[in-house]
């Protein structure tokens, strides 16, 4: 992702119009612009405004769960961008549709267990993949992607950039989402 | 005298650590130890960040970090990772030229990711 190098905001001071005894007042960065080659770039607030971030859409029909979640997590975190910064949310928004048709290989459909605990003794609840897909299909993809995002304040904020829907329509047409570029060749479940 | 120095260093600490000398002294000692250790860690973390950024930048062009650096070493291009990461962010065309140099010098493993279509460069711009 190429940066717009803030050339509109850098105002270089022309030292030739400044009298000699006042030249000490001007810093190096005001004269020649900020030093981009010796200081590692860190994004300013204007570089990660939520309204300018791209939106991607992906259809989960017959895609392998883990491989799909991995690609989604990479795009949400921003690791595919050259401007990646671990402490800042530089990633994109991702919409997943047809979440109830996501596929898993092997016998995972009946054998993969989703566990949760209510906090009280004896309060562990266990469900299989098939049962959870019947009940709340969005939770499967959310669970998978949440496990692949960083755990912490920023990770929780990144998780909100994932939008999962059961059917094939979604309320985000106004964001004009584009197709999520998938590089993994084994992501499509072939029968 | 020493107390004033400690309290000066304890500015911004949480709770009693900024007000009470017994607690502040411990926290300040720990903070100084951390800053000693982290002056050395910062160099490692920065290099790791440059490598992650270069990796992301080269993968946009279908080459991964390992093959890219191998190609650069072969061509004896001695640009360091800091500068390479800045080039990948601020000068995308120059970076693509570097990736092409590296790809001719070391084509990499044939089974690796297929280079993206030409639309890839319009995403970069």
PDB file of C-alpha atoms in Angstrom:
ATOM      1  CA  UNK A   1       0.000   0.000   0.000  1.00  0.00           C
ATOM      2  CA  UNK A   2       1.711   3.183  -1.142  1.00  0.00           C
ATOM      3  CA  UNK A   3       1.704   6.035   1.343  1.00  0.00           C
ATOM      4  CA  UNK A   4       0.671   9.535   0.485  1.00  0.00           C
ATOM      5  CA  UNK A   5       3.802  10.997   2.035  1.00  0.00           C
ATOM      6  CA  UNK A   6       2.022  13.893   3.764  1.00  0.00           C
ATOM      7  CA  UNK A   7       3.675  16.279   1.350  1.00  0.00           C
ATOM      8  CA  UNK A   8       0.726  18.594   1.743  1.00  0.00           C
ATOM      9  CA  UNK A   9       1.289  18.890   5.474  1.00  0.00           C
ATOM     10  CA  UNK A  10       5.080  19.385   5.426  1.00  0.00           C
ATOM     11  CA  UNK A  11       5.871  23.040   5.253  1.00  0.00           C
ATOM     12  CA  UNK A  12       9.571  23.481   4.638  1.00  0.00           C
ATOM     13  CA  UNK A  13      11.024  26.696   5.863  1.00  0.00           C
ATOM     14  CA  UNK A  14      13.230  28.485   3.385  1.00  0.00           C
ATOM     15  CA  UNK A  15      16.220  29.520   5.493  1.00  0.00           C
ATOM     16  CA  UNK A  16      17.432  32.137   3.028  1.00  0.00           C
ATOM     17  CA  UNK A  17      14.688  34.612   4.019  1.00  0.00           C
ATOM     18  CA  UNK A  18      15.423  34.221   7.720  1.00  0.00           C
ATOM     19  CA  UNK A  19      17.977  36.687   9.206  1.00  0.00           C
ATOM     20  CA  UNK A  20      21.228  35.067  10.375  1.00  0.00           C
ATOM     21  CA  UNK A  21      20.718  35.636  14.091  1.00  0.00           C
ATOM     22  CA  UNK A  22      17.343  33.873  14.036  1.00  0.00           C
ATOM     23  CA  UNK A  23      18.326  30.768  12.146  1.00  0.00           C
ATOM     24  CA  UNK A  24      18.911  28.772  15.311  1.00  0.00           C
ATOM     25  CA  UNK A  25      15.156  28.807  15.946  1.00  0.00           C
ATOM     26  CA  UNK A  26      14.377  26.414  13.106  1.00  0.00           C
ATOM     27  CA  UNK A  27      14.743  22.654  13.513  1.00  0.00           C
ATOM     28  CA  UNK A  28      16.136  20.294  10.941  1.00  0.00           C
ATOM     29  CA  UNK A  29      12.697  18.786  10.349  1.00  0.00           C
ATOM     30  CA  UNK A  30      11.157  22.161   9.574  1.00  0.00           C
ATOM     31  CA  UNK A  31      13.824  22.989   7.028  1.00  0.00           C
ATOM     32  CA  UNK A  32      14.215  19.785   5.038  1.00  0.00           C
ATOM     33  CA  UNK A  33      11.047  17.916   5.994  1.00  0.00           C
ATOM     34  CA  UNK A  34      10.866  14.936   8.351  1.00  0.00           C
ATOM     35  CA  UNK A  35      13.665  12.382   8.107  1.00  0.00           C
ATOM     36  CA  UNK A  36      11.938   9.371   6.591  1.00  0.00           C
ATOM     37  CA  UNK A  37      15.056   7.350   5.857  1.00  0.00           C
ATOM     38  CA  UNK A  38      16.653   7.228   9.286  1.00  0.00           C
ATOM     39  CA  UNK A  39      13.561   6.958  11.458  1.00  0.00           C
ATOM     40  CA  UNK A  40      11.261   3.975  11.168  1.00  0.00           C
ATOM     41  CA  UNK A  41       7.842   5.065  10.035  1.00  0.00           C
ATOM     42  CA  UNK A  42       5.057   5.025  12.576  1.00  0.00           C
ATOM     43  CA  UNK A  43       1.500   5.720  11.463  1.00  0.00           C
ATOM     44  CA  UNK A  44      -0.177   8.934  12.449  1.00  0.00           C
ATOM     45  CA  UNK A  45      -3.882   9.085  13.310  1.00  0.00           C
ATOM     46  CA  UNK A  46      -4.719  10.128   9.748  1.00  0.00           C
ATOM     47  CA  UNK A  47      -3.077   6.957   8.396  1.00  0.00           C
ATOM     48  CA  UNK A  48      -5.564   4.571   9.956  1.00  0.00           C
ATOM     49  CA  UNK A  49      -8.966   6.263   9.857  1.00  0.00           C
ATOM     50  CA  UNK A  50     -11.678   3.627   9.882  1.00  0.00           C
ATOM     51  CA  UNK A  51     -13.628   5.299   7.104  1.00  0.00           C
ATOM     52  CA  UNK A  52     -10.756   4.930   4.629  1.00  0.00           C
ATOM     53  CA  UNK A  53     -10.085   1.266   5.238  1.00  0.00           C
ATOM     54  CA  UNK A  54     -10.989  -1.230   2.499  1.00  0.00           C
ATOM     55  CA  UNK A  55     -13.860  -3.643   2.960  1.00  0.00           C
ATOM     56  CA  UNK A  56     -13.571  -7.212   1.696  1.00  0.00           C
ATOM     57  CA  UNK A  57     -16.263  -9.804   1.218  1.00  0.00           C
ATOM     58  CA  UNK A  58     -15.810 -13.555   1.087  1.00  0.00           C
ATOM     59  CA  UNK A  59     -18.298 -16.335   0.485  1.00  0.00           C
ATOM     60  CA  UNK A  60     -17.696 -19.161   2.944  1.00  0.00           C
ATOM     61  CA  UNK A  61     -19.536 -21.822   0.957  1.00  0.00           C
ATOM     62  CA  UNK A  62     -17.449 -25.014   0.903  1.00  0.00           C
ATOM     63  CA  UNK A  63     -14.286 -23.337   2.125  1.00  0.00           C
ATOM     64  CA  UNK A  64     -12.128 -25.110   4.687  1.00  0.00           C
ATOM     65  CA  UNK A  65     -12.733 -23.414   8.036  1.00  0.00           C
ATOM     66  CA  UNK A  66      -9.177 -22.979   9.298  1.00  0.00           C
ATOM     67  CA  UNK A  67      -7.663 -21.865   6.021  1.00  0.00           C
ATOM     68  CA  UNK A  68     -10.440 -19.326   5.535  1.00  0.00           C
ATOM     69  CA  UNK A  69     -10.059 -18.025   9.081  1.00  0.00           C
ATOM     70  CA  UNK A  70      -6.315 -17.669   8.616  1.00  0.00           C
ATOM     71  CA  UNK A  71      -6.669 -15.554   5.479  1.00  0.00           C
ATOM     72  CA  UNK A  72      -9.337 -13.413   7.132  1.00  0.00           C
ATOM     73  CA  UNK A  73      -7.207 -12.858  10.225  1.00  0.00           C
ATOM     74  CA  UNK A  74      -4.216 -11.796   8.124  1.00  0.00           C
ATOM     75  CA  UNK A  75      -6.299  -9.171   6.345  1.00  0.00           C
ATOM     76  CA  UNK A  76      -7.973  -7.906   9.490  1.00  0.00           C
ATOM     77  CA  UNK A  77      -4.652  -7.532  11.275  1.00  0.00           C
ATOM     78  CA  UNK A  78      -3.029  -5.816   8.304  1.00  0.00           C
ATOM     79  CA  UNK A  79      -0.124  -8.223   7.952  1.00  0.00           C
ATOM     80  CA  UNK A  80      -0.478  -8.184   4.172  1.00  0.00           C
ATOM     81  CA  UNK A  81       0.387  -4.474   4.055  1.00  0.00           C
ATOM     82  CA  UNK A  82       3.888  -3.037   3.868  1.00  0.00           C
ATOM     83  CA  UNK A  83       2.726  -0.437   6.405  1.00  0.00           C
ATOM     84  CA  UNK A  84       1.990  -3.121   9.015  1.00  0.00           C
ATOM     85  CA  UNK A  85       2.423  -1.916  12.585  1.00  0.00           C
ATOM     86  CA  UNK A  86       1.711  -4.298  15.479  1.00  0.00           C
ATOM     87  CA  UNK A  87       0.443  -1.646  17.872  1.00  0.00           C
ATOM     88  CA  UNK A  88      -1.932   0.052  15.458  1.00  0.00           C
ATOM     89  CA  UNK A  89      -5.045  -1.162  13.678  1.00  0.00           C
ATOM     90  CA  UNK A  90      -4.026  -0.915  10.013  1.00  0.00           C
ATOM     91  CA  UNK A  91      -6.124  -3.790   8.729  1.00  0.00           C
ATOM     92  CA  UNK A  92      -9.272  -3.952   6.663  1.00  0.00           C
ATOM     93  CA  UNK A  93     -12.860  -4.931   7.357  1.00  0.00           C
ATOM     94  CA  UNK A  94     -14.008  -8.384   6.246  1.00  0.00           C
ATOM     95  CA  UNK A  95     -17.567  -9.548   5.606  1.00  0.00           C
ATOM     96  CA  UNK A  96     -18.264 -13.283   5.553  1.00  0.00           C
ATOM     97  CA  UNK A  97     -21.497 -14.494   3.979  1.00  0.00           C
ATOM     98  CA  UNK A  98     -23.009 -17.967   3.834  1.00  0.00           C
ATOM     99  CA  UNK A  99     -21.311 -18.783   7.118  1.00  0.00           C
ATOM    100  CA  UNK A 100     -23.557 -21.773   7.655  1.00  0.00           C
ATOM    101  CA  UNK A 101     -22.072 -23.530   4.614  1.00  0.00           C
ATOM    102  CA  UNK A 102     -18.453 -23.528   5.772  1.00  0.00           C
ATOM    103  CA  UNK A 103     -16.781 -26.922   5.413  1.00  0.00           C
ATOM    104  CA  UNK A 104     -14.397 -29.010   7.480  1.00  0.00           C
ATOM    105  CA  UNK A 105     -12.475 -32.078   6.352  1.00  0.00           C
ATOM    106  CA  UNK A 106     -12.482 -35.529   7.834  1.00  0.00           C
ATOM    107  CA  UNK A 107     -14.906 -36.425  10.589  1.00  0.00           C
ATOM    108  CA  UNK A 108     -14.728 -33.004  12.214  1.00  0.00           C
ATOM    109  CA  UNK A 109     -18.339 -32.285  11.456  1.00  0.00           C
ATOM    110  CA  UNK A 110     -19.403 -34.763  14.127  1.00  0.00           C
ATOM    111  CA  UNK A 111     -16.233 -34.996  16.182  1.00  0.00           C
ATOM    112  CA  UNK A 112     -14.958 -31.396  16.603  1.00  0.00           C
ATOM    113  CA  UNK A 113     -16.070 -30.130  20.000  1.00  0.00           C
ATOM    114  CA  UNK A 114     -16.764 -26.550  21.006  1.00  0.00           C
ATOM    115  CA  UNK A 115     -16.517 -26.080  24.738  1.00  0.00           C
ATOM    116  CA  UNK A 116     -17.582 -23.218  26.957  1.00  0.00           C
ATOM    117  CA  UNK A 117     -17.744 -22.823  30.710  1.00  0.00           C
ATOM    118  CA  UNK A 118     -20.231 -20.764  32.637  1.00  0.00           C
ATOM    119  CA  UNK A 119     -17.807 -20.170  35.526  1.00  0.00           C
ATOM    120  CA  UNK A 120     -19.741 -22.276  38.051  1.00  0.00           C
ATOM    121  CA  UNK A 121     -18.614 -25.770  39.099  1.00  0.00           C
ATOM    122  CA  UNK A 122     -19.824 -28.402  36.675  1.00  0.00           C
ATOM    123  CA  UNK A 123     -20.746 -25.707  34.221  1.00  0.00           C
ATOM    124  CA  UNK A 124     -18.907 -26.939  31.170  1.00  0.00           C
ATOM    125  CA  UNK A 125     -21.070 -27.136  28.061  1.00  0.00           C
ATOM    126  CA  UNK A 126     -19.877 -29.135  25.084  1.00  0.00           C
ATOM    127  CA  UNK A 127     -21.261 -29.033  21.557  1.00  0.00           C
ATOM    128  CA  UNK A 128     -20.221 -30.653  18.321  1.00  0.00           C
ATOM    129  CA  UNK A 129     -19.539 -28.716  15.151  1.00  0.00           C
ATOM    130  CA  UNK A 130     -22.798 -29.942  13.624  1.00  0.00           C
ATOM    131  CA  UNK A 131     -24.890 -28.913  16.637  1.00  0.00           C
ATOM    132  CA  UNK A 132     -23.328 -25.442  16.778  1.00  0.00           C
ATOM    133  CA  UNK A 133     -23.844 -25.007  13.050  1.00  0.00           C
ATOM    134  CA  UNK A 134     -27.540 -25.787  13.613  1.00  0.00           C
ATOM    135  CA  UNK A 135     -27.827 -23.379  16.524  1.00  0.00           C
ATOM    136  CA  UNK A 136     -25.613 -20.335  15.777  1.00  0.00           C
ATOM    137  CA  UNK A 137     -23.605 -20.820  12.563  1.00  0.00           C
ATOM    138  CA  UNK A 138     -21.891 -17.429  12.741  1.00  0.00           C
ATOM    139  CA  UNK A 139     -20.167 -18.428  15.960  1.00  0.00           C
ATOM    140  CA  UNK A 140     -18.076 -21.080  14.201  1.00  0.00           C
ATOM    141  CA  UNK A 141     -16.256 -18.616  12.002  1.00  0.00           C
ATOM    142  CA  UNK A 142     -16.082 -16.021  14.762  1.00  0.00           C
ATOM    143  CA  UNK A 143     -14.509 -18.570  17.118  1.00  0.00           C
ATOM    144  CA  UNK A 144     -11.963 -19.590  14.508  1.00  0.00           C
ATOM    145  CA  UNK A 145     -10.946 -16.042  13.605  1.00  0.00           C
ATOM    146  CA  UNK A 146     -10.868 -14.868  17.203  1.00  0.00           C
ATOM    147  CA  UNK A 147      -8.379 -17.611  17.990  1.00  0.00           C
ATOM    148  CA  UNK A 148      -6.109 -16.294  15.235  1.00  0.00           C
ATOM    149  CA  UNK A 149      -6.221 -12.627  16.170  1.00  0.00           C
ATOM    150  CA  UNK A 150      -3.993 -11.245  18.939  1.00  0.00           C
ATOM    151  CA  UNK A 151      -5.443 -11.472  22.445  1.00  0.00           C
ATOM    152  CA  UNK A 152      -5.574  -8.109  24.116  1.00  0.00           C
ATOM    153  CA  UNK A 153      -7.147  -4.704  23.765  1.00  0.00           C
ATOM    154  CA  UNK A 154      -6.171  -4.293  20.148  1.00  0.00           C
ATOM    155  CA  UNK A 155      -7.192  -7.857  19.314  1.00  0.00           C
ATOM    156  CA  UNK A 156     -10.652  -7.289  20.723  1.00  0.00           C
ATOM    157  CA  UNK A 157     -10.982  -4.134  18.667  1.00  0.00           C
ATOM    158  CA  UNK A 158      -9.815  -5.985  15.540  1.00  0.00           C
ATOM    159  CA  UNK A 159     -12.432  -8.664  16.130  1.00  0.00           C
ATOM    160  CA  UNK A 160     -15.130  -6.050  15.670  1.00  0.00           C
ATOM    161  CA  UNK A 161     -13.925  -5.566  12.114  1.00  0.00           C
ATOM    162  CA  UNK A 162     -15.165  -9.041  11.220  1.00  0.00           C
ATOM    163  CA  UNK A 163     -18.787  -9.231  10.115  1.00  0.00           C
ATOM    164  CA  UNK A 164     -20.263 -12.713   9.706  1.00  0.00           C
ATOM    165  CA  UNK A 165     -23.682 -13.433   8.232  1.00  0.00           C
ATOM    166  CA  UNK A 166     -25.681 -16.631   7.924  1.00  0.00           C
ATOM    167  CA  UNK A 167     -27.309 -16.148   4.544  1.00  0.00           C
ATOM    168  CA  UNK A 168     -25.963 -14.492   1.466  1.00  0.00           C
ATOM    169  CA  UNK A 169     -27.042 -10.912   2.055  1.00  0.00           C
ATOM    170  CA  UNK A 170     -25.407  -8.356   4.262  1.00  0.00           C
ATOM    171  CA  UNK A 171     -26.212  -4.759   5.201  1.00  0.00           C
ATOM    172  CA  UNK A 172     -22.882  -3.303   4.056  1.00  0.00           C
ATOM    173  CA  UNK A 173     -23.568  -2.558   0.393  1.00  0.00           C
ATOM    174  CA  UNK A 174     -22.777   1.107   1.022  1.00  0.00           C
ATOM    175  CA  UNK A 175     -19.152   0.229   1.853  1.00  0.00           C
ATOM    176  CA  UNK A 176     -18.733  -1.333  -1.620  1.00  0.00           C
ATOM    177  CA  UNK A 177     -16.830  -4.428  -0.498  1.00  0.00           C
ATOM    178  CA  UNK A 178     -14.451  -6.089  -2.945  1.00  0.00           C
ATOM    179  CA  UNK A 179     -13.597  -9.759  -3.253  1.00  0.00           C
ATOM    180  CA  UNK A 180     -11.096 -10.953  -0.615  1.00  0.00           C
ATOM    181  CA  UNK A 181      -7.910 -12.052  -2.439  1.00  0.00           C
ATOM    182  CA  UNK A 182      -7.207 -15.642  -1.397  1.00  0.00           C
ATOM    183  CA  UNK A 183      -3.768 -17.120  -2.142  1.00  0.00           C
ATOM    184  CA  UNK A 184      -4.335 -20.513  -0.552  1.00  0.00           C
ATOM    185  CA  UNK A 185      -4.915 -23.172  -3.195  1.00  0.00           C
ATOM    186  CA  UNK A 186      -6.293 -25.774  -0.817  1.00  0.00           C
ATOM    187  CA  UNK A 187      -9.007 -23.623   0.714  1.00  0.00           C
ATOM    188  CA  UNK A 188     -11.826 -24.851  -1.518  1.00  0.00           C
ATOM    189  CA  UNK A 189     -13.359 -28.112  -0.419  1.00  0.00           C
ATOM    190  CA  UNK A 190     -13.383 -30.445  -3.398  1.00  0.00           C
ATOM    191  CA  UNK A 191     -15.673 -33.449  -3.218  1.00  0.00           C
TER     192      UNK A 191
ATOM    193  CA  UNK B   1      17.675  14.250  48.132  1.00  0.00           C
ATOM    194  CA  UNK B   2      17.551  10.763  46.856  1.00  0.00           C
ATOM    195  CA  UNK B   3      13.822  10.733  47.575  1.00  0.00           C
ATOM    196  CA  UNK B   4      13.242  13.646  45.266  1.00  0.00           C
ATOM    197  CA  UNK B   5      15.147  11.907  42.508  1.00  0.00           C
ATOM    198  CA  UNK B   6      13.071   8.788  42.995  1.00  0.00           C
ATOM    199  CA  UNK B   7       9.801  10.696  42.893  1.00  0.00           C
ATOM    200  CA  UNK B   8      10.914  12.509  39.782  1.00  0.00           C
ATOM    201  CA  UNK B   9      11.493   9.181  38.076  1.00  0.00           C
ATOM    202  CA  UNK B  10       8.211   7.804  39.404  1.00  0.00           C
ATOM    203  CA  UNK B  11       6.007  10.273  37.588  1.00  0.00           C
ATOM    204  CA  UNK B  12       3.054   8.613  35.900  1.00  0.00           C
ATOM    205  CA  UNK B  13       3.180   5.434  37.960  1.00  0.00           C
ATOM    206  CA  UNK B  14       0.024   3.814  39.167  1.00  0.00           C
ATOM    207  CA  UNK B  15      -1.409   4.220  42.659  1.00  0.00           C
ATOM    208  CA  UNK B  16       0.929   4.518  45.624  1.00  0.00           C
ATOM    209  CA  UNK B  17       3.987   3.879  43.490  1.00  0.00           C
ATOM    210  CA  UNK B  18       4.166   7.544  42.613  1.00  0.00           C
ATOM    211  CA  UNK B  19       3.541   8.910  46.118  1.00  0.00           C
ATOM    212  CA  UNK B  20       4.950   6.605  48.771  1.00  0.00           C
ATOM    213  CA  UNK B  21       8.718   6.279  48.933  1.00  0.00           C
ATOM    214  CA  UNK B  22       8.879   2.627  49.938  1.00  0.00           C
ATOM    215  CA  UNK B  23       6.783   1.488  47.022  1.00  0.00           C
ATOM    216  CA  UNK B  24       8.129   4.077  44.613  1.00  0.00           C
ATOM    217  CA  UNK B  25      11.711   3.033  45.279  1.00  0.00           C
ATOM    218  CA  UNK B  26      10.950  -0.578  44.319  1.00  0.00           C
ATOM    219  CA  UNK B  27       8.995   0.395  41.228  1.00  0.00           C
ATOM    220  CA  UNK B  28      11.630   2.856  40.075  1.00  0.00           C
ATOM    221  CA  UNK B  29      14.378   0.279  40.475  1.00  0.00           C
ATOM    222  CA  UNK B  30      12.321  -2.147  38.410  1.00  0.00           C
ATOM    223  CA  UNK B  31      11.614   0.514  35.815  1.00  0.00           C
ATOM    224  CA  UNK B  32      15.318   1.269  35.446  1.00  0.00           C
ATOM    225  CA  UNK B  33      16.057  -2.449  35.064  1.00  0.00           C
ATOM    226  CA  UNK B  34      13.396  -2.722  32.394  1.00  0.00           C
ATOM    227  CA  UNK B  35      14.729   0.296  30.543  1.00  0.00           C
ATOM    228  CA  UNK B  36      18.266  -1.192  30.592  1.00  0.00           C
ATOM    229  CA  UNK B  37      16.977  -4.468  29.197  1.00  0.00           C
ATOM    230  CA  UNK B  38      14.703  -2.811  26.677  1.00  0.00           C
ATOM    231  CA  UNK B  39      17.400  -0.564  25.207  1.00  0.00           C
ATOM    232  CA  UNK B  40      18.880  -3.844  23.979  1.00  0.00           C
ATOM    233  CA  UNK B  41      15.475  -5.370  23.100  1.00  0.00           C
ATOM    234  CA  UNK B  42      14.462  -2.334  21.076  1.00  0.00           C
ATOM    235  CA  UNK B  43      17.142  -3.099  18.508  1.00  0.00           C
ATOM    236  CA  UNK B  44      15.811  -6.636  18.135  1.00  0.00           C
ATOM    237  CA  UNK B  45      12.172  -5.527  17.979  1.00  0.00           C
ATOM    238  CA  UNK B  46      12.866  -2.904  15.343  1.00  0.00           C
ATOM    239  CA  UNK B  47      14.676  -5.378  13.129  1.00  0.00           C
ATOM    240  CA  UNK B  48      11.805  -7.823  13.507  1.00  0.00           C
ATOM    241  CA  UNK B  49       9.346  -5.090  12.496  1.00  0.00           C
ATOM    242  CA  UNK B  50      11.408  -4.210   9.409  1.00  0.00           C
ATOM    243  CA  UNK B  51      11.503  -7.853   8.409  1.00  0.00           C
ATOM    244  CA  UNK B  52       7.724  -8.196   8.793  1.00  0.00           C
ATOM    245  CA  UNK B  53       7.176  -5.093   6.686  1.00  0.00           C
ATOM    246  CA  UNK B  54       9.575  -6.259   3.976  1.00  0.00           C
ATOM    247  CA  UNK B  55       7.868  -9.654   3.972  1.00  0.00           C
ATOM    248  CA  UNK B  56       4.465  -8.062   3.450  1.00  0.00           C
ATOM    249  CA  UNK B  57       5.853  -5.800   0.736  1.00  0.00           C
ATOM    250  CA  UNK B  58       7.521  -8.595  -1.216  1.00  0.00           C
ATOM    251  CA  UNK B  59       4.529 -10.912  -0.948  1.00  0.00           C
ATOM    252  CA  UNK B  60       2.509  -8.280  -2.796  1.00  0.00           C
ATOM    253  CA  UNK B  61       4.854  -9.074  -5.684  1.00  0.00           C
ATOM    254  CA  UNK B  62       4.746 -12.827  -5.249  1.00  0.00           C
ATOM    255  CA  UNK B  63       8.081 -13.360  -3.537  1.00  0.00           C
ATOM    256  CA  UNK B  64       8.592 -14.213   0.098  1.00  0.00           C
ATOM    257  CA  UNK B  65      11.112 -12.593   2.420  1.00  0.00           C
ATOM    258  CA  UNK B  66      13.566 -15.486   2.474  1.00  0.00           C
ATOM    259  CA  UNK B  67      13.907 -15.788  -1.283  1.00  0.00           C
ATOM    260  CA  UNK B  68      14.033 -11.995  -1.628  1.00  0.00           C
ATOM    261  CA  UNK B  69      16.949 -11.592   0.780  1.00  0.00           C
ATOM    262  CA  UNK B  70      18.750 -14.558  -0.778  1.00  0.00           C
ATOM    263  CA  UNK B  71      18.464 -12.913  -4.170  1.00  0.00           C
ATOM    264  CA  UNK B  72      19.767  -9.605  -2.804  1.00  0.00           C
ATOM    265  CA  UNK B  73      22.710 -11.304  -1.132  1.00  0.00           C
ATOM    266  CA  UNK B  74      23.556 -12.998  -4.394  1.00  0.00           C
ATOM    267  CA  UNK B  75      23.565  -9.673  -6.205  1.00  0.00           C
ATOM    268  CA  UNK B  76      25.635  -8.145  -3.371  1.00  0.00           C
ATOM    269  CA  UNK B  77      23.050  -5.450  -2.657  1.00  0.00           C
ATOM    270  CA  UNK B  78      23.917  -4.342   0.842  1.00  0.00           C
ATOM    271  CA  UNK B  79      20.811  -2.293   1.656  1.00  0.00           C
ATOM    272  CA  UNK B  80      19.862  -2.962   5.249  1.00  0.00           C
ATOM    273  CA  UNK B  81      16.434  -4.022   6.406  1.00  0.00           C
ATOM    274  CA  UNK B  82      15.532  -0.619   7.826  1.00  0.00           C
ATOM    275  CA  UNK B  83      16.032   1.072   4.490  1.00  0.00           C
ATOM    276  CA  UNK B  84      14.360  -1.765   2.600  1.00  0.00           C
ATOM    277  CA  UNK B  85      11.232  -1.465   4.739  1.00  0.00           C
ATOM    278  CA  UNK B  86      11.121   2.307   4.208  1.00  0.00           C
ATOM    279  CA  UNK B  87      11.534   1.826   0.455  1.00  0.00           C
ATOM    280  CA  UNK B  88       8.717  -0.715   0.426  1.00  0.00           C
ATOM    281  CA  UNK B  89       6.424   1.833   2.061  1.00  0.00           C
ATOM    282  CA  UNK B  90       7.439   5.129   0.437  1.00  0.00           C
ATOM    283  CA  UNK B  91       8.847   4.129  -2.967  1.00  0.00           C
ATOM    284  CA  UNK B  92       6.804   1.206  -4.280  1.00  0.00           C
ATOM    285  CA  UNK B  93       8.168   1.361  -7.821  1.00  0.00           C
ATOM    286  CA  UNK B  94      11.792   1.250  -6.683  1.00  0.00           C
ATOM    287  CA  UNK B  95      10.880  -1.621  -4.423  1.00  0.00           C
ATOM    288  CA  UNK B  96       9.340  -3.523  -7.299  1.00  0.00           C
ATOM    289  CA  UNK B  97      12.592  -3.026  -9.203  1.00  0.00           C
ATOM    290  CA  UNK B  98      14.493  -4.529  -6.265  1.00  0.00           C
ATOM    291  CA  UNK B  99      12.114  -7.475  -6.151  1.00  0.00           C
ATOM    292  CA  UNK B 100      12.666  -8.048  -9.867  1.00  0.00           C
ATOM    293  CA  UNK B 101      16.442  -7.955  -9.406  1.00  0.00           C
ATOM    294  CA  UNK B 102      16.142 -10.483  -6.619  1.00  0.00           C
ATOM    295  CA  UNK B 103      13.828 -12.691  -8.624  1.00  0.00           C
ATOM    296  CA  UNK B 104      16.221 -12.874 -11.574  1.00  0.00           C
ATOM    297  CA  UNK B 105      19.126 -13.601  -9.244  1.00  0.00           C
ATOM    298  CA  UNK B 106      17.264 -16.269  -7.297  1.00  0.00           C
ATOM    299  CA  UNK B 107      14.035 -17.528  -8.857  1.00  0.00           C
ATOM    300  CA  UNK B 108      13.136 -19.409  -5.688  1.00  0.00           C
ATOM    301  CA  UNK B 109      11.209 -22.632  -5.297  1.00  0.00           C
ATOM    302  CA  UNK B 110       8.989 -23.459  -8.229  1.00  0.00           C
ATOM    303  CA  UNK B 111       6.200 -24.739  -5.962  1.00  0.00           C
ATOM    304  CA  UNK B 112       5.829 -21.388  -4.216  1.00  0.00           C
ATOM    305  CA  UNK B 113       2.951 -18.947  -4.566  1.00  0.00           C
ATOM    306  CA  UNK B 114       2.064 -17.888  -8.086  1.00  0.00           C
ATOM    307  CA  UNK B 115       2.911 -14.200  -8.637  1.00  0.00           C
ATOM    308  CA  UNK B 116      -0.265 -12.137  -8.675  1.00  0.00           C
ATOM    309  CA  UNK B 117      -1.791 -10.670 -11.813  1.00  0.00           C
ATOM    310  CA  UNK B 118      -0.732  -7.268 -13.077  1.00  0.00           C
ATOM    311  CA  UNK B 119      -3.658  -5.707 -11.204  1.00  0.00           C
ATOM    312  CA  UNK B 120      -1.514  -6.218  -8.128  1.00  0.00           C
ATOM    313  CA  UNK B 121       0.487  -3.076  -8.864  1.00  0.00           C
ATOM    314  CA  UNK B 122      -2.646  -0.937  -9.062  1.00  0.00           C
ATOM    315  CA  UNK B 123      -3.465  -2.040  -5.528  1.00  0.00           C
ATOM    316  CA  UNK B 124      -0.029  -0.793  -4.478  1.00  0.00           C
ATOM    317  CA  UNK B 125      -0.493   2.614  -6.092  1.00  0.00           C
TER     318      UNK B 125
END
